[in-house]
């Protein structure tokens, strides 16, 4: 796949982060995602899991901004996302995984009822709900959640979610 095709496909993934649709990613998008997850799963922001989710959202935002906010305006526009975040991480999805891990760990704990301070797992149905709350279409959320249950035990483990998340945002499969 050529660079232009890669950039086009990655640019499409920008919308997953631009939660409010204003054309850029900023701290508010990460906080909004955390707030929606807490509301969906009836978890308060002040409890340990809520605090871990907001802390993870802030860490994720800081990592994203550090990689992609080229002009230092505390926002990442589509071009910065494609040019900064993704190109730098294309050959290193594990680096993106580490930026996202605290948020994903906390999100899985919120969805699955586990603890926010260690590796977590959540039922497939809860992960599907979380994906919908974060903007995935129903069918996509269902397929994605089921595919994350790599051992077929009905749950999504943190390690599987983190690896899949990093791959989705950094590795683009060629068209069939």
Coordinates of N, CA and C in Angstrom, one line a residue:
X1 N 0.9 -1.2 0.0 CA 0.0 0.0 0.0 C 0.9 1.2 0.0
X2 N 0.6 2.2 -0.9 CA 1.4 3.4 -0.9 C 1.0 4.3 0.2
X3 N 1.9 5.3 0.4 CA 1.8 6.3 1.5 C 0.5 7.1 1.4
X4 N 0.0 7.5 0.3 CA -1.2 8.2 0.1 C -2.4 7.4 0.6
X5 N -2.4 6.2 0.2 CA -3.5 5.3 0.6 C -3.5 5.1 2.1
X6 N -2.4 4.8 2.6 CA -2.2 4.7 4.1 C -2.8 5.9 4.8
X7 N -2.4 7.1 4.4 CA -2.8 8.3 5.0 C -4.3 8.5 4.9
X8 N -4.9 8.2 3.7 CA -6.3 8.3 3.6 C -7.1 7.4 4.6
X9 N -6.6 6.2 4.7 CA -7.3 5.3 5.6 C -7.1 5.7 7.1
X10 N -5.9 6.2 7.4 CA -5.7 6.6 8.8 C -6.5 7.9 9.1
X11 N -6.6 8.8 8.1 CA -7.4 10.0 8.3 C -8.9 9.7 8.7
X12 N -9.4 8.6 8.1 CA -10.7 8.2 8.4 C -10.9 7.8 9.9
X13 N -9.8 7.3 10.5 CA -9.9 6.9 11.9 C -9.8 8.1 12.9
X14 N -9.5 9.2 12.3 CA -9.5 10.5 13.1 C -10.8 10.7 13.8
X15 N -11.9 10.4 13.1 CA -13.2 10.7 13.7 C -13.5 9.9 15.0
X16 N -12.8 8.8 15.2 CA -13.0 8.1 16.4 C -12.5 8.9 17.6
X17 N -11.5 9.7 17.4 CA -11.0 10.5 18.5 C -11.7 11.8 18.6
X18 N -12.2 12.4 17.5 CA -12.8 13.7 17.5 C -14.3 13.5 17.9
X19 N -14.5 13.3 19.2 CA -15.8 12.9 19.8 C -16.9 13.9 19.5
X20 N -16.5 15.2 19.5 CA -17.5 16.2 19.3 C -17.7 16.7 17.9
X21 N -16.8 16.2 17.0 CA -17.0 16.5 15.6 C -16.6 17.9 15.2
X22 N -15.7 18.5 16.0 CA -15.4 19.9 15.7 C -14.1 20.1 14.8
X23 N -13.6 19.0 14.3 CA -12.5 19.0 13.4 C -11.1 18.9 14.0
X24 N -11.0 18.7 15.3 CA -9.8 18.5 16.0 C -10.0 17.7 17.3
X25 N -8.9 17.1 17.7 CA -8.9 16.3 18.9 C -8.2 17.1 20.0
X26 N -8.9 17.2 21.2 CA -8.3 17.9 22.3 C -8.6 17.2 23.6
X27 N -8.2 17.7 24.7 CA -8.4 17.2 26.0 C -9.9 16.9 26.2
X28 N -10.8 17.8 25.8 CA -12.2 17.7 26.0 C -12.8 16.4 25.3
X29 N -12.2 16.0 24.2 CA -12.7 14.8 23.5 C -12.4 13.6 24.4
X30 N -11.2 13.5 25.0 CA -10.9 12.4 25.9 C -11.7 12.4 27.2
X31 N -12.0 13.6 27.8 CA -12.8 13.7 28.9 C -14.2 13.4 28.6
X32 N -14.7 13.8 27.4 CA -16.1 13.4 27.0 C -16.3 11.9 26.9
X33 N -15.3 11.3 26.3 CA -15.3 9.8 26.2 C -15.4 9.2 27.6
X34 N -14.5 9.6 28.5 CA -14.6 9.1 29.9 C -15.9 9.3 30.5
X35 N -16.5 10.5 30.4 CA -17.8 10.8 31.0 C -18.9 9.9 30.4
X36 N -18.9 9.7 29.1 CA -19.9 8.8 28.5 C -19.8 7.4 29.0
X37 N -18.6 6.9 29.2 CA -18.4 5.6 29.7 C -18.9 5.4 31.1
X38 N -18.5 6.4 31.9 CA -19.0 6.4 33.3 C -20.5 6.4 33.4
X39 N -21.1 7.3 32.6 CA -22.6 7.3 32.6 C -23.2 6.0 32.2
X40 N -22.7 5.5 31.1 CA -23.2 4.2 30.6 C -23.2 3.1 31.6
X41 N -22.1 3.0 32.4 CA -22.0 1.9 33.3 C -22.3 2.3 34.7
X42 N -22.9 3.5 34.9 CA -23.3 3.9 36.3 C -22.2 4.0 37.3
X43 N -21.1 4.5 36.8 CA -19.9 4.7 37.7 C -19.7 6.1 38.0
X44 N -19.4 6.5 39.2 CA -19.2 7.9 39.5 C -17.8 8.3 39.2
X45 N -17.6 9.6 38.9 CA -16.3 10.1 38.6 C -15.4 10.1 39.8
X46 N -15.9 10.2 41.0 CA -15.1 10.3 42.2 C -14.7 8.9 42.8
X47 N -15.2 7.8 42.3 CA -14.8 6.5 42.8 C -13.4 6.2 42.2
X48 N -12.8 5.2 42.7 CA -11.5 4.8 42.2 C -11.5 4.5 40.7
X49 N -12.5 3.8 40.2 CA -12.5 3.5 38.8 C -12.8 4.7 37.9
X50 N -13.6 5.6 38.4 CA -13.8 6.9 37.7 C -12.6 7.7 37.7
X51 N -11.9 7.8 38.8 CA -10.6 8.6 38.8 C -9.6 8.0 37.9
X52 N -9.5 6.6 37.9 CA -8.6 6.0 37.0 C -8.9 6.2 35.5
X53 N -10.2 6.3 35.2 CA -10.6 6.5 33.8 C -10.2 7.9 33.4
X54 N -10.5 8.9 34.2 CA -10.1 10.3 33.9 C -8.6 10.5 33.9
X55 N -7.9 9.8 34.8 CA -6.4 9.9 34.7 C -5.9 9.2 33.5
X56 N -6.5 8.1 33.1 CA -6.1 7.4 31.8 C -6.4 8.3 30.6
X57 N -7.5 9.0 30.6 CA -7.9 9.9 29.5 C -6.9 11.0 29.4
X58 N -6.5 11.6 30.6 CA -5.5 12.6 30.5 C -4.1 12.1 30.0
X59 N -3.7 11.0 30.5 CA -2.5 10.4 30.0 C -2.5 10.1 28.5
X60 N -3.6 9.6 28.0 CA -3.8 9.3 26.6 C -3.7 10.7 25.8
X61 N -4.4 11.7 26.3 CA -4.4 13.0 25.6 C -2.9 13.5 25.6
X62 N -2.3 13.5 26.7 CA -0.9 14.0 26.8 C 0.0 13.3 25.9
X63 N -0.1 11.9 25.8 CA 0.7 11.2 24.8 C 0.4 11.5 23.4
X64 N -0.9 11.7 23.1 CA -1.3 12.1 21.7 C -0.8 13.4 21.4
X65 N -1.0 14.4 22.3 CA -0.5 15.8 22.0 C 1.0 15.8 21.9
X66 N 1.7 15.0 22.7 CA 3.2 15.0 22.6 C 3.7 14.5 21.3
X67 N 3.0 13.6 20.7 CA 3.4 13.1 19.4 C 2.9 13.9 18.2
X68 N 1.7 14.4 18.3 CA 1.0 15.0 17.2 C 0.8 16.5 17.2
X69 N 0.7 17.1 18.3 CA 0.4 18.6 18.3 C 1.6 19.4 17.9
X70 N 1.8 19.5 16.6 CA 3.0 20.1 16.0 C 3.1 21.6 16.3
X71 N 1.9 22.3 16.3 CA 2.0 23.7 16.5 C 1.8 24.1 17.9
X72 N 1.6 23.2 18.8 CA 1.5 23.5 20.3 C 0.3 24.2 20.7
X73 N -0.8 24.1 19.9 CA -2.1 24.8 20.3 C -3.0 24.0 21.2
X74 N -2.5 22.9 21.7 CA -3.3 22.0 22.5 C -4.5 21.4 21.8
X75 N -4.4 21.2 20.5 CA -5.3 20.6 19.6 C -4.6 19.8 18.6
X76 N -5.2 18.7 18.1 CA -4.6 17.9 17.1 C -5.6 17.9 15.9
X77 N -5.3 18.6 14.8 CA -6.2 18.5 13.7 C -5.9 17.3 12.9
X78 N -6.7 17.1 11.8 CA -6.6 15.9 11.0 C -5.2 15.7 10.4
X79 N -4.7 16.8 9.9 CA -3.4 16.7 9.3 C -2.3 16.3 10.3
X80 N -2.4 16.9 11.5 CA -1.4 16.6 12.5 C -1.6 15.1 12.9
X81 N -2.8 14.7 13.0 CA -3.1 13.3 13.4 C -2.4 12.3 12.4
X82 N -2.6 12.6 11.1 CA -2.1 11.7 10.1 C -0.5 11.9 10.0
X83 N -0.1 13.1 10.0 CA 1.3 13.4 9.8 C 2.1 13.1 11.1
X84 N 1.6 13.5 12.2 CA 2.4 13.3 13.5 C 2.2 12.0 14.2
X85 N 1.0 11.8 14.7 CA 0.7 10.6 15.5 C 0.9 9.3 14.7
X86 N 0.3 9.2 13.6 CA 0.2 7.9 12.9 C 1.5 7.6 12.2
X87 N 2.1 8.6 11.5 CA 3.3 8.3 10.7 C 4.4 7.9 11.7
X88 N 4.5 8.6 12.8 CA 5.6 8.2 13.8 C 5.3 6.9 14.4
X89 N 4.1 6.4 14.5 CA 3.8 5.2 15.2 C 3.5 4.0 14.2
X90 N 3.6 4.3 12.9 CA 3.3 3.3 11.9 C 4.1 2.0 12.1
X91 N 5.4 2.2 12.4 CA 6.3 1.1 12.5 C 6.4 0.7 14.0
X92 N 5.7 1.3 14.9 CA 5.8 1.0 16.3 C 4.4 1.1 17.0
X93 N 3.5 0.2 16.6 CA 2.2 0.2 17.2 C 2.2 0.0 18.7
X94 N 3.3 -0.7 19.2 CA 3.4 -0.9 20.7 C 3.6 0.4 21.4
X95 N 4.2 1.4 20.8 CA 4.3 2.7 21.4 C 3.0 3.3 21.6
X96 N 2.1 3.2 20.6 CA 0.8 3.8 20.7 C 0.0 3.0 21.7
X97 N 0.2 1.7 21.8 CA -0.5 0.8 22.8 C -0.1 1.3 24.2
X98 N 1.1 1.7 24.4 CA 1.5 2.1 25.8 C 0.9 3.5 26.1
X99 N 0.7 4.3 25.1 CA 0.0 5.6 25.4 C -1.4 5.4 25.7
X100 N -2.1 4.4 25.1 CA -3.5 4.2 25.3 C -3.8 3.3 26.5
X101 N -2.8 2.5 26.9 CA -3.1 1.4 27.9 C -3.7 1.9 29.2
X102 N -3.3 3.0 29.8 CA -4.0 3.4 31.1 C -5.5 3.7 30.9
X103 N -5.9 4.3 29.8 CA -7.3 4.6 29.5 C -8.0 3.3 29.2
X104 N -7.4 2.4 28.4 CA -8.1 1.2 28.1 C -8.3 0.3 29.3
X105 N -7.2 0.2 30.1 CA -7.3 -0.6 31.3 C -8.5 -0.1 32.2
X106 N -8.6 1.2 32.4 CA -9.6 1.8 33.2 C -11.0 1.6 32.6
X107 N -11.1 1.8 31.3 CA -12.4 1.6 30.6 C -12.8 0.1 30.7
X108 N -11.9 -0.8 30.6 CA -12.3 -2.2 30.7 C -12.8 -2.5 32.2
X109 N -12.1 -1.9 33.1 CA -12.5 -2.1 34.5 C -13.9 -1.5 34.8
X110 N -14.2 -0.3 34.2 CA -15.5 0.3 34.3 C -16.5 -0.6 33.7
X111 N -16.3 -1.1 32.5 CA -17.2 -1.9 31.7 C -17.4 -3.3 32.4
X112 N -16.3 -3.8 32.9 CA -16.3 -5.2 33.4 C -16.5 -5.3 34.9
X113 N -16.5 -4.3 35.6 CA -16.7 -4.3 37.0 C -15.4 -4.8 37.8
X114 N -14.3 -4.8 37.1 CA -13.0 -5.2 37.7 C -12.4 -4.0 38.4
X115 N -11.1 -4.2 38.8 CA -10.3 -3.2 39.5 C -9.6 -2.4 38.5
X116 N -9.4 -1.1 38.8 CA -8.7 -0.2 37.8 C -7.2 -0.2 38.0
X117 N -6.7 -0.9 39.0 CA -5.3 -0.9 39.3 C -4.4 -2.0 38.7
X118 N -5.0 -2.9 37.9 CA -4.3 -4.0 37.4 C -4.9 -4.4 36.1
X119 N -4.4 -5.5 35.4 CA -5.0 -6.0 34.2 C -6.4 -6.3 34.4
X120 N -7.2 -6.0 33.5 CA -8.7 -6.2 33.6 C -9.2 -7.0 32.5
X121 N -10.5 -7.4 32.6 CA -11.2 -8.1 31.6 C -12.7 -7.7 31.7
X122 N -13.4 -7.7 30.6 CA -14.8 -7.3 30.6 C -15.6 -8.3 29.8
X123 N -16.8 -8.5 30.1 CA -17.6 -9.4 29.2 C -17.8 -8.8 27.8
X124 N -17.9 -9.6 26.8 CA -18.0 -9.2 25.4 C -19.1 -8.2 25.3
X125 N -20.3 -8.5 25.9 CA -21.4 -7.6 25.8 C -21.2 -6.2 26.4
X126 N -20.4 -6.1 27.4 CA -20.0 -4.8 28.0 C -19.1 -4.1 27.1
X127 N -18.1 -4.7 26.5 CA -17.2 -4.1 25.6 C -18.0 -3.6 24.4
X128 N -19.0 -4.3 23.9 CA -19.8 -3.9 22.8 C -20.5 -2.6 23.2
X129 N -21.1 -2.5 24.4 CA -21.8 -1.3 24.9 C -20.8 -0.2 24.9
X130 N -19.6 -0.4 25.4 CA -18.6 0.7 25.5 C -18.2 1.2 24.1
X131 N -18.1 0.3 23.2 CA -17.7 0.7 21.8 C -18.9 1.6 21.2
X132 N -20.1 1.2 21.5 CA -21.2 2.0 21.0 C -21.2 3.4 21.6
X133 N -21.0 3.4 22.9 CA -21.0 4.7 23.6 C -19.9 5.6 23.0
X134 N -18.8 5.0 22.6 CA -17.7 5.8 22.1 C -17.8 6.1 20.6
X135 N -19.0 5.7 20.0 CA -19.3 6.1 18.6 C -19.2 5.1 17.6
X136 N -19.0 3.8 17.9 CA -19.0 2.8 16.9 C -20.4 2.4 16.5
X137 N -20.6 2.2 15.2 CA -21.9 1.7 14.8 C -22.2 0.4 15.4
X138 N -23.5 0.1 15.5 CA -23.9 -1.2 16.2 C -23.3 -2.4 15.7
X139 N -23.3 -2.6 14.4 CA -22.7 -3.8 13.8 C -21.2 -3.9 14.0
X140 N -20.6 -2.8 13.8 CA -19.1 -2.7 14.0 C -18.8 -3.0 15.4
X141 N -19.5 -2.4 16.4 CA -19.2 -2.6 17.8 C -19.4 -4.1 18.1
X142 N -20.4 -4.7 17.6 CA -20.7 -6.2 17.9 C -19.6 -7.0 17.3
X143 N -19.2 -6.8 16.1 CA -18.1 -7.6 15.4 C -16.8 -7.4 16.2
X144 N -16.5 -6.2 16.4 CA -15.2 -5.8 17.1 C -15.2 -6.5 18.5
X145 N -16.2 -6.3 19.3 CA -16.2 -6.9 20.6 C -16.0 -8.4 20.6
X146 N -16.7 -9.1 19.7 CA -16.6 -10.5 19.6 C -15.2 -10.9 19.2
X147 N -14.6 -10.2 18.3 CA -13.3 -10.5 17.8 C -12.2 -10.3 18.8
X148 N -12.5 -9.5 19.8 CA -11.5 -9.3 20.9 C -11.5 -10.4 21.9
X149 N -12.5 -11.3 21.9 CA -12.5 -12.4 22.8 C -11.6 -13.5 22.1
X150 N -10.3 -13.4 22.2 CA -9.4 -14.2 21.5 C -9.4 -15.7 22.0
X151 N -9.7 -15.9 23.2 CA -9.7 -17.3 23.8 C -11.1 -17.9 23.9
X152 N -12.1 -17.1 23.5 CA -13.5 -17.7 23.5 C -14.1 -17.9 24.8
X153 N -13.6 -17.2 25.8 CA -14.2 -17.4 27.2 C -15.3 -16.4 27.5
X154 N -15.7 -15.6 26.6 CA -16.8 -14.6 26.8 C -16.3 -13.3 27.4
X155 N -15.0 -13.1 27.5 CA -14.5 -11.8 28.0 C -13.4 -11.3 27.1
X156 N -13.2 -10.0 27.3 CA -12.1 -9.3 26.5 C -11.1 -8.9 27.6
X157 N -9.9 -9.5 27.4 CA -8.8 -9.2 28.3 C -8.1 -7.9 27.8
X158 N -7.5 -7.2 28.8 CA -6.9 -5.9 28.6 C -5.8 -6.0 27.5
X159 N -5.0 -7.1 27.5 CA -3.9 -7.2 26.6 C -4.4 -7.3 25.2
X160 N -5.5 -8.0 25.0 CA -6.1 -8.2 23.6 C -6.7 -6.9 23.2
X161 N -7.4 -6.1 24.1 CA -8.0 -4.9 23.7 C -6.9 -3.8 23.3
X162 N -5.8 -3.8 24.1 CA -4.7 -2.8 23.8 C -4.1 -3.1 22.5
X163 N -3.8 -4.4 22.3 CA -3.1 -4.8 21.0 C -4.0 -4.5 19.8
X164 N -5.3 -4.8 19.9 CA -6.2 -4.5 18.8 C -6.4 -3.0 18.6
X165 N -6.5 -2.3 19.6 CA -6.6 -0.8 19.5 C -5.4 -0.2 18.8
X166 N -4.2 -0.6 19.2 CA -3.0 -0.1 18.6 C -2.9 -0.5 17.1
X167 N -3.3 -1.7 16.8 CA -3.2 -2.1 15.4 C -4.2 -1.4 14.6
X168 N -5.4 -1.2 15.1 CA -6.5 -0.5 14.4 C -6.0 0.9 14.0
X169 N -5.4 1.6 14.9 CA -5.0 3.0 14.6 C -3.6 3.2 13.9
X170 N -2.9 2.1 13.8 CA -1.5 2.3 13.2 C -1.2 1.3 12.1
X171 N -1.9 0.2 12.0 CA -1.7 -0.7 10.9 C -2.9 -0.9 10.0
X172 N -2.7 -0.5 8.8 CA -3.8 -0.6 7.8 C -3.7 -1.7 6.9
X173 N -4.7 -2.6 6.9 CA -4.6 -3.8 6.0 C -4.9 -3.3 4.6
X174 N -4.3 -3.9 3.6 CA -4.6 -3.5 2.2 C -6.0 -4.0 1.8
X175 N -6.6 -3.3 0.9 CA -7.9 -3.7 0.4 C -7.9 -5.0 -0.2
X176 N -8.9 -5.8 0.0 CA -9.0 -7.1 -0.6 C -9.4 -7.1 -2.0

